[in-house]
Amino acid sequence: MPAVLAVLVLSGCGGAVRVDPPNPQGDTARACRTLEGRLPRTLDGAERVPSEPPSPYVAVWGEAEIALRCGVPRPAAMDPQQQVTEVDGVPWFNDPARPALFTALAKGGYVEVTISARHQPAGVLVDLAAPIKAAFGG
């Protein structure tokens, strides 16, 4: 299920959130594990919550309000010549067919973030830029 983020609240308020983890390899997997340890506990007012199944390649805030998957494939909808938005030194592709889906084009890997309408994407992307740059050596 490439470039599709499956998010489902499993057990109401405060429960684990179901997110299909990606399966990165090599340097990308190492960078993603580094990123996991650098992510904030709170993102745009939402607390980090467990994901199901647990994975070092997935982070969720709120009840599926913000979900991050590290080590996803290159976005299929992204044209190699396409202009992307840069936020604090991290280029982001925003899928026109799915406006809540943003993909960081990190050195050596892709980090996908889905942001619900409850949050302003610009603030979330700013808060994720430093951890992504640090993890991927950017």
Coordinates of N, CA and C in Angstrom, one line a residue:
M1 N 0.9 -1.2 0.0 CA 0.0 0.0 0.0 C 0.9 1.2 0.0
P2 N 1.7 1.5 -1.1 CA 2.6 2.6 -1.1 C 2.0 3.9 -1.0
A3 N 2.6 4.8 -0.2 CA 2.2 6.2 -0.1 C 0.8 6.4 0.5
V4 N 0.3 5.3 1.1 CA -1.0 5.5 1.7 C -0.8 5.2 3.2
L5 N -1.3 6.2 4.0 CA -1.1 6.1 5.4 C -2.4 5.6 6.0
A6 N -2.4 4.4 6.6 CA -3.6 3.9 7.2 C -3.6 4.2 8.7
V7 N -4.5 5.0 9.1 CA -4.6 5.5 10.5 C -6.0 5.2 11.0
L8 N -6.0 4.5 12.2 CA -7.3 4.1 12.7 C -7.2 4.1 14.3
V9 N -8.1 4.8 14.9 CA -8.0 4.8 16.4 C -8.6 3.5 16.8
L10 N -7.8 2.8 17.6 CA -8.1 1.4 18.0 C -9.0 1.4 19.3
S11 N -8.7 2.3 20.2 CA -9.4 2.1 21.5 C -9.8 3.4 22.1
G12 N -10.6 4.2 21.4 CA -11.1 5.5 21.9 C -10.1 6.4 22.5
C13 N -10.5 7.3 23.4 CA -9.6 8.3 24.0 C -8.4 7.6 24.7
G14 N -7.2 8.1 24.3 CA -6.0 7.7 24.9 C -5.5 6.3 24.4
G15 N -6.1 5.7 23.5 CA -5.7 4.4 23.1 C -4.7 4.4 22.0
A16 N -4.1 3.3 21.6 CA -3.1 3.2 20.6 C -3.8 3.5 19.2
V17 N -3.0 4.0 18.3 CA -3.5 4.4 17.0 C -2.8 3.4 16.0
R18 N -3.6 2.8 15.2 CA -3.1 1.9 14.2 C -2.5 2.7 13.0
V19 N -1.2 2.4 12.7 CA -0.5 3.0 11.6 C 0.3 1.9 10.9
D20 N 0.2 1.7 9.6 CA 1.0 0.7 8.9 C 2.4 1.2 8.8
P21 N 3.4 0.5 9.5 CA 4.7 1.0 9.4 C 5.4 0.6 8.1
P22 N 6.3 1.5 7.7 CA 7.1 1.2 6.5 C 8.2 0.2 6.8
N23 N 9.0 -0.2 5.8 CA 10.0 -1.1 6.1 C 11.3 -0.6 5.4
P24 N 11.9 0.5 6.0 CA 13.1 1.0 5.4 C 14.3 0.1 5.6
Q25 N 15.3 0.2 4.8 CA 16.5 -0.6 4.9 C 17.8 0.2 5.0
G26 N 18.8 -0.4 5.5 CA 20.2 0.2 5.5 C 20.3 1.6 6.2
D27 N 20.9 2.5 5.5 CA 21.1 3.9 6.1 C 19.8 4.6 6.4
T28 N 18.8 4.3 5.5 CA 17.5 5.0 5.8 C 16.9 4.5 7.1
A29 N 17.0 3.2 7.3 CA 16.5 2.6 8.6 C 17.2 3.2 9.8
R30 N 18.5 3.3 9.7 CA 19.3 3.9 10.8 C 18.9 5.3 11.0
A31 N 18.8 6.1 10.0 CA 18.4 7.5 10.1 C 17.0 7.6 10.8
C32 N 16.1 6.7 10.4 CA 14.7 6.7 10.9 C 14.7 6.4 12.4
R33 N 15.6 5.4 12.8 CA 15.7 5.1 14.3 C 16.2 6.3 15.0
T34 N 17.2 7.0 14.4 CA 17.7 8.2 15.1 C 16.6 9.3 15.2
L35 N 15.9 9.4 14.1 CA 14.8 10.4 14.1 C 13.8 10.1 15.2
E36 N 13.4 8.9 15.4 CA 12.5 8.5 16.4 C 12.9 9.0 17.8
G37 N 14.1 9.0 18.1 CA 14.6 9.5 19.4 C 14.7 11.0 19.5
R38 N 14.6 11.7 18.4 CA 14.7 13.2 18.4 C 13.3 13.8 18.3
L39 N 12.3 13.1 18.1 CA 10.9 13.7 17.9 C 10.4 14.3 19.2
P40 N 9.6 15.4 19.1 CA 9.1 16.0 20.3 C 7.9 15.2 20.9
R41 N 7.8 15.3 22.2 CA 6.7 14.6 22.9 C 5.4 15.3 22.6
T42 N 5.4 16.6 22.4 CA 4.2 17.3 22.1 C 4.5 18.0 20.7
L43 N 3.5 18.0 19.9 CA 3.6 18.6 18.5 C 2.3 19.4 18.3
D44 N 2.4 20.7 18.2 CA 1.3 21.6 17.9 C 0.2 21.4 19.0
G45 N 0.6 21.2 20.2 CA -0.4 21.0 21.3 C -0.9 19.5 21.5
A46 N -0.5 18.6 20.6 CA -1.0 17.2 20.7 C 0.2 16.4 21.3
E47 N -0.2 15.6 22.3 CA 0.8 14.7 23.0 C 1.0 13.5 22.1
R48 N 2.2 13.0 22.2 CA 2.6 11.7 21.5 C 1.9 10.6 22.2
V49 N 1.4 9.7 21.3 CA 0.6 8.5 21.8 C 1.2 7.2 21.2
P50 N 1.0 6.1 21.7 CA 1.5 4.8 21.1 C 0.9 4.5 19.8
S51 N 1.6 3.8 19.0 CA 1.1 3.4 17.7 C 1.0 1.8 17.8
E52 N 0.1 1.3 16.9 CA 0.0 -0.2 16.9 C 0.1 -0.6 15.4
P53 N 1.0 -1.5 15.1 CA 1.9 -2.1 16.0 C 3.1 -1.1 16.3
P54 N 3.7 -1.3 17.5 CA 4.8 -0.5 17.8 C 5.9 -0.6 16.7
S55 N 6.5 0.6 16.4 CA 7.5 0.6 15.4 C 8.4 1.8 15.6
P56 N 9.7 1.7 15.4 CA 10.6 2.8 15.4 C 10.5 3.7 14.2
Y57 N 9.6 3.3 13.3 CA 9.5 4.1 12.0 C 8.2 4.9 12.0
V58 N 7.4 4.9 13.1 CA 6.1 5.5 13.2 C 6.1 6.4 14.5
A59 N 5.4 7.5 14.4 CA 5.1 8.4 15.5 C 3.8 9.0 15.3
V60 N 3.0 9.1 16.4 CA 1.6 9.6 16.3 C 1.4 10.6 17.5
W61 N 0.8 11.7 17.2 CA 0.4 12.7 18.2 C -1.1 12.8 18.2
G62 N -1.7 13.0 19.4 CA -3.1 13.1 19.5 C -3.8 11.8 19.1
E63 N -5.0 11.8 18.8 CA -5.7 10.6 18.4 C -5.8 10.6 16.9
A64 N -4.6 10.3 16.3 CA -4.4 10.2 14.8 C -4.5 11.6 14.2
E65 N -4.2 12.7 15.0 CA -4.3 14.0 14.5 C -3.0 14.3 13.6
I66 N -1.9 13.8 14.1 CA -0.7 13.9 13.3 C 0.0 12.5 13.3
A67 N 0.4 12.0 12.2 CA 1.1 10.7 12.1 C 2.3 10.9 11.2
L68 N 3.4 10.3 11.6 CA 4.7 10.4 10.9 C 5.1 8.9 10.6
R69 N 5.5 8.7 9.3 CA 6.1 7.4 8.9 C 7.4 7.7 8.3
C70 N 8.5 7.1 8.8 CA 9.8 7.4 8.3 C 10.3 6.2 7.4
G71 N 10.9 6.5 6.3 CA 11.4 5.5 5.4 C 10.4 5.0 4.4
V72 N 9.5 5.8 4.0 CA 8.5 5.5 3.0 C 9.1 5.6 1.6
P73 N 8.5 5.0 0.6 CA 9.0 5.1 -0.8 C 8.8 6.6 -1.3
R74 N 9.5 6.9 -2.3 CA 9.3 8.2 -3.0 C 7.8 8.4 -3.3
P75 N 7.2 9.5 -3.1 CA 5.8 9.7 -3.5 C 5.6 9.5 -5.0
A76 N 4.7 8.6 -5.3 CA 4.4 8.3 -6.7 C 3.9 9.5 -7.4
A77 N 3.2 10.4 -6.8 CA 2.6 11.6 -7.5 C 3.6 12.7 -7.7
M78 N 4.8 12.6 -7.2 CA 5.8 13.6 -7.3 C 6.6 13.6 -8.6
D79 N 6.5 14.6 -9.3 CA 7.3 14.7 -10.6 C 8.7 15.1 -10.2
P80 N 9.8 14.5 -10.7 CA 11.1 14.8 -10.4 C 11.5 16.2 -10.6
Q81 N 10.8 16.9 -11.5 CA 11.1 18.3 -11.8 C 10.3 19.3 -11.0
Q82 N 9.4 18.8 -10.2 CA 8.4 19.6 -9.5 C 9.1 20.4 -8.4
Q83 N 8.6 21.7 -8.3 CA 9.0 22.6 -7.2 C 8.4 22.1 -5.9
V84 N 9.1 22.2 -4.8 CA 8.6 21.8 -3.5 C 8.8 23.0 -2.6
T85 N 8.1 23.0 -1.5 CA 8.2 24.0 -0.5 C 9.3 23.6 0.5
E86 N 10.2 24.6 0.8 CA 11.2 24.3 1.8 C 10.8 25.0 3.1
V87 N 10.9 24.3 4.2 CA 10.6 24.8 5.6 C 11.8 24.5 6.5
D88 N 12.4 25.6 6.9 CA 13.6 25.5 7.7 C 14.6 24.5 7.2
G89 N 14.9 24.6 5.9 CA 15.9 23.8 5.3 C 15.5 22.4 4.9
V90 N 14.3 22.0 5.1 CA 13.8 20.7 4.7 C 12.8 20.9 3.6
P91 N 13.0 20.3 2.4 CA 12.0 20.3 1.3 C 10.9 19.4 1.6
W92 N 9.7 19.9 1.3 CA 8.4 19.1 1.6 C 7.6 19.0 0.3
F93 N 7.2 17.8 -0.1 CA 6.2 17.6 -1.2 C 4.9 17.5 -0.6
N94 N 3.9 18.3 -1.0 CA 2.5 18.3 -0.6 C 1.7 17.7 -1.7
D95 N 1.2 16.5 -1.5 CA 0.5 15.7 -2.6 C -0.8 16.5 -2.9
P96 N -1.0 17.0 -4.1 CA -2.2 17.8 -4.5 C -3.5 17.0 -4.3
A97 N -3.4 15.6 -4.5 CA -4.6 14.8 -4.4 C -5.0 14.6 -2.9
R98 N -4.0 14.7 -2.0 CA -4.2 14.5 -0.6 C -3.6 15.7 0.2
P99 N -4.3 16.8 0.4 CA -3.7 18.0 0.9 C -3.2 17.8 2.4
A100 N -3.6 16.8 3.1 CA -3.2 16.6 4.5 C -1.9 15.8 4.5
L101 N -1.4 15.4 3.3 CA -0.2 14.5 3.3 C 1.0 15.3 2.8
F102 N 2.1 15.3 3.6 CA 3.3 16.0 3.3 C 4.5 15.0 3.4
T103 N 5.4 15.1 2.5 CA 6.6 14.2 2.5 C 7.9 15.0 2.5
A104 N 8.7 14.8 3.5 CA 10.0 15.4 3.6 C 10.9 14.7 2.7
L105 N 11.6 15.4 1.9 CA 12.6 14.8 1.0 C 14.0 15.0 1.6
A106 N 14.2 14.1 2.6 CA 15.5 14.1 3.4 C 16.6 13.4 2.6
K107 N 17.8 13.8 2.9 CA 19.0 13.2 2.3 C 19.0 11.7 2.7
G108 N 18.7 10.8 1.7 CA 18.8 9.4 1.9 C 17.4 8.8 2.3
G109 N 16.3 9.5 2.3 CA 15.1 8.9 2.7 C 13.9 9.9 2.6
Y110 N 12.7 9.3 2.8 CA 11.5 10.1 2.8 C 10.8 9.9 4.1
V111 N 10.2 11.0 4.6 CA 9.5 11.0 5.9 C 8.1 11.6 5.5
E112 N 7.1 10.8 5.8 CA 5.7 11.1 5.4 C 5.0 11.6 6.7
V113 N 4.3 12.7 6.6 CA 3.5 13.3 7.7 C 2.1 13.6 7.2
T114 N 1.1 13.0 8.0 CA -0.3 13.3 7.7 C -0.7 14.2 8.9
I115 N -1.4 15.4 8.5 CA -1.8 16.4 9.5 C -3.3 16.6 9.3
S116 N -4.0 16.4 10.4 CA -5.4 16.6 10.4 C -5.8 18.1 10.3
A117 N -7.0 18.4 10.0 CA -7.4 19.8 9.9 C -7.4 20.6 11.2
R118 N -7.2 19.8 12.3 CA -7.1 20.5 13.6 C -5.8 21.3 13.8
H119 N -4.9 21.0 12.9 CA -3.5 21.6 13.1 C -3.1 22.4 11.8
Q120 N -2.3 23.4 12.0 CA -1.7 24.2 11.0 C -0.5 23.5 10.4
P121 N -0.5 23.0 9.2 CA 0.7 22.3 8.7 C 2.0 23.1 8.8
A122 N 2.0 24.4 8.6 CA 3.3 25.1 8.7 C 4.0 25.0 10.1
G123 N 3.2 25.1 11.1 CA 3.8 24.9 12.5 C 4.3 23.5 12.7
V124 N 3.6 22.5 12.3 CA 4.0 21.1 12.4 C 5.3 20.9 11.7
L125 N 5.4 21.3 10.4 CA 6.5 21.1 9.6 C 7.8 21.8 10.1
V126 N 7.6 23.0 10.7 CA 8.7 23.8 11.3 C 9.2 23.0 12.5
D127 N 8.3 22.4 13.3 CA 8.7 21.7 14.5 C 9.4 20.3 14.2
L128 N 9.2 19.8 13.0 CA 9.8 18.5 12.6 C 11.1 18.8 11.8
A129 N 11.3 20.0 11.3 CA 12.5 20.2 10.5 C 13.8 19.9 11.2
A130 N 14.0 20.4 12.4 CA 15.3 20.2 13.0 C 15.6 18.7 13.3
P131 N 14.6 18.0 13.9 CA 14.9 16.5 14.1 C 15.1 15.8 12.8
I132 N 14.5 16.1 11.7 CA 14.7 15.4 10.4 C 16.1 15.8 9.9
K133 N 16.5 17.0 9.9 CA 17.8 17.4 9.5 C 18.9 16.7 10.3
A134 N 18.7 16.7 11.6 CA 19.7 16.1 12.5 C 19.8 14.6 12.2
A135 N 18.7 13.9 12.0 CA 18.7 12.4 11.8 C 19.3 12.0 10.5
F136 N 19.0 12.9 9.4 CA 19.4 12.5 8.1 C 20.7 13.3 7.7
G137 N 21.3 14.0 8.6 CA 22.5 14.6 8.3 C 22.4 15.8 7.3
G138 N 21.3 16.5 7.4 CA 21.0 17.7 6.6 C 21.3 18.9 7.3

